[in-house]
XYZ file of C-alpha atoms in Angstrom:
211
model
C -0.045 -0.358 0.029
C 2.960 2.194 0.670
C 3.987 2.322 -2.986
C 0.649 2.456 -4.287
C 0.276 6.226 -2.026
C 3.431 7.463 -3.274
C 2.128 6.837 -6.774
C -1.143 8.473 -6.053
C 0.756 11.213 -4.205
C 2.874 11.672 -7.388
C -0.043 11.784 -10.000
C -1.731 14.448 -7.626
C 1.631 16.657 -7.891
C 1.682 16.570 -11.540
C -1.669 17.835 -11.857
C -1.399 20.345 -9.468
C 1.883 21.648 -11.269
C 0.063 21.058 -14.717
C -3.054 23.259 -13.150
C -0.447 25.902 -11.984
C 0.734 27.259 -15.195
C -2.746 28.798 -15.498
C -4.503 29.464 -12.005
C -4.624 32.979 -10.599
C -1.803 33.358 -7.458
C -3.604 32.106 -4.091
C -5.826 29.645 -6.022
C -6.071 26.375 -3.784
C -6.155 23.140 -4.468
C -7.824 20.875 -2.655
C -7.815 17.003 -3.794
C -7.562 15.771 -7.106
C -9.034 12.011 -7.579
C -8.483 10.130 -10.276
C -11.468 8.394 -12.165
C -12.144 6.248 -15.350
C -15.063 5.491 -17.946
C -16.041 2.816 -19.794
C -17.724 -0.964 -18.876
C -17.669 -1.831 -15.233
C -14.210 -2.230 -13.444
C -14.717 -5.750 -12.284
C -14.919 -6.867 -15.516
C -10.618 -6.558 -15.188
C -11.385 -9.290 -12.749
C -13.235 -11.735 -14.748
C -10.688 -11.503 -17.945
C -7.630 -11.187 -15.772
C -6.667 -14.534 -17.493
C -7.353 -13.442 -21.372
C -5.197 -10.464 -22.124
C -6.546 -9.308 -25.583
C -9.889 -8.904 -24.122
C -8.254 -6.689 -21.216
C -6.701 -4.774 -23.436
C -9.792 -4.375 -25.805
C -11.651 -3.094 -22.367
C -8.723 -1.214 -21.194
C -8.807 0.555 -24.842
C -12.642 1.509 -24.181
C -11.820 3.404 -20.850
C -11.067 7.100 -20.759
C -9.349 8.260 -17.904
C -9.578 11.310 -16.058
C -8.386 13.624 -13.063
C -10.816 15.486 -11.010
C -9.363 18.535 -8.909
C -11.165 20.126 -7.073
C -10.402 23.916 -6.046
C -11.857 26.646 -3.946
C -13.309 28.566 -6.730
C -13.643 24.899 -8.908
C -13.503 21.384 -9.888
C -11.834 21.094 -13.151
C -11.261 17.963 -15.204
C -8.051 16.737 -16.663
C -7.512 13.559 -19.287
C -5.278 11.447 -18.080
C -3.257 9.002 -19.859
C -4.560 5.355 -19.848
C -0.724 4.545 -19.728
C 1.162 6.409 -17.469
C -1.909 8.282 -15.714
C -0.164 11.327 -16.370
C -2.367 14.451 -16.603
C -2.979 15.587 -20.456
C -5.247 18.557 -21.348
C -7.892 20.061 -19.862
C -11.660 19.467 -20.697
C -14.355 21.085 -18.734
C -13.834 23.389 -15.995
C -17.027 23.985 -13.319
C -17.942 26.906 -10.545
C -17.828 24.639 -7.811
C -21.313 25.151 -6.671
C -22.421 24.278 -10.418
C -20.674 20.616 -10.727
C -23.039 18.635 -12.105
C -22.954 15.741 -10.497
C -25.105 12.818 -9.824
C -26.178 9.640 -8.803
C -22.953 9.214 -6.790
C -22.693 6.257 -4.374
C -19.648 5.664 -2.439
C -18.623 1.942 -2.512
C -15.444 -0.040 -0.757
C -13.360 -0.928 -3.601
C -15.022 0.997 -7.094
C -17.489 4.276 -6.386
C -19.247 5.845 -8.975
C -20.276 9.702 -9.806
C -22.069 10.174 -12.984
C -20.842 13.339 -14.721
C -22.574 15.977 -16.934
C -19.595 16.970 -19.399
C -20.266 20.240 -21.760
C -21.605 18.839 -24.924
C -22.192 15.222 -24.255
C -25.603 14.105 -24.694
C -26.118 12.427 -21.251
C -24.258 12.218 -18.139
C -20.855 9.976 -17.689
C -20.016 7.052 -15.732
C -16.785 7.432 -13.803
C -15.474 5.040 -11.644
C -12.836 5.053 -8.892
C -11.003 3.023 -7.051
C -10.889 2.824 -3.598
C -7.502 4.022 -3.690
C -8.595 7.268 -4.091
C -11.259 6.830 -1.558
C -9.628 9.884 0.767
C -9.542 12.075 -1.876
C -12.959 11.037 -3.260
C -14.300 11.813 0.252
C -13.168 15.585 -0.256
C -14.800 16.054 -3.336
C -18.022 14.475 -2.052
C -18.362 17.147 0.931
C -19.083 20.127 -1.420
C -21.941 18.540 -3.065
C -25.840 18.486 -2.036
C -27.422 15.719 -0.753
C -29.470 15.755 -3.884
C -26.277 14.499 -6.013
C -26.382 10.986 -4.367
C -28.432 8.045 -5.561
C -29.936 7.963 -2.034
C -30.449 11.338 -1.469
C -27.753 11.025 1.347
C -24.083 12.553 1.579
C -22.152 9.572 2.738
C -20.704 9.561 6.610
C -17.360 9.855 5.655
C -17.988 13.065 3.093
C -19.904 14.506 6.444
C -17.087 13.570 8.948
C -15.051 15.796 5.718
C -17.165 18.434 6.387
C -17.431 18.763 9.994
C -13.265 18.600 10.002
C -13.072 21.378 7.927
C -15.878 23.135 9.040
C -16.788 24.780 5.611
C -13.036 25.510 5.003
C -10.763 24.648 3.307
C -7.071 22.582 4.467
C -4.365 25.058 4.731
C -2.598 21.847 3.265
C -4.582 22.311 0.162
C -2.940 25.594 -0.550
C -0.498 25.043 -3.598
C 3.079 26.480 -3.356
C 4.498 26.873 -7.246
C 7.774 25.620 -7.661
C 10.426 27.985 -7.105
C 10.859 30.137 -9.975
C 7.579 30.209 -11.089
C 4.506 32.003 -10.972
C 0.624 30.799 -11.994
C -0.622 33.323 -14.626
C -3.621 34.954 -14.250
C -7.070 35.493 -14.951
C -7.457 31.320 -15.603
C -9.760 30.040 -13.235
C -13.539 31.411 -13.344
C -14.227 33.771 -10.217
C -15.960 32.288 -7.443
C -19.582 32.050 -7.820
C -22.060 33.064 -4.653
C -23.855 30.125 -3.509
C -27.094 29.091 -5.085
C -29.470 26.846 -3.098
C -29.028 22.969 -3.333
C -31.553 21.875 -6.382
C -29.995 24.771 -8.255
C -26.794 23.256 -7.746
C -26.307 20.653 -10.462
C -28.213 21.801 -13.169
C -26.533 23.184 -16.021
C -22.769 22.650 -16.480
C -20.333 25.258 -18.331
C -19.897 25.526 -21.930
C -16.798 24.655 -23.356
C -16.303 27.443 -25.046
C -16.077 28.991 -21.614
C -13.441 27.055 -20.241
C -10.317 29.829 -19.214
C -8.143 26.905 -20.160
C -9.003 26.975 -24.238
C -6.665 28.507 -26.289
């Protein structure tokens, strides 16, 4: 488990370093979660003895990093081979993050996200290795985002521990000699009632990371 934690920390570091290139000074990076699309992850276990089928399944998946900041949820693509972060594919103000049907589980959790320009919400699977980071993301979602209408106990514990405040350790310090460019993240938005929190994704043309 120790080596997994090291890899996870490295992946989060790579995502934050990439985002810092276009984040405004003082932006707070709270957590980063790795997720994947495609068929049920349990198929990997069923077909692990059939390499050809495993490869086909792997090629159907897309990998993403979801990063929660003090203003936004930023989604990067991720390499399916080495998990290095790629381009930013969507940016949502926190209170408009279009998550639904969230189900937290011990091994594979799931969250449906309505990507801009997608006809329907896309299921993202999150492995238990990322459970702590996932709980931090879930802590900012309204009860209506969850499949049973209730915020999971672990996410509630995160809310209580933070007192609705963001942890100081989430503050990203850019590498020495580098400073983020200003004006790339969307500004913080006023809080809306819960029933309006997950309605409309931010159109891709408003993605501040697009050239």
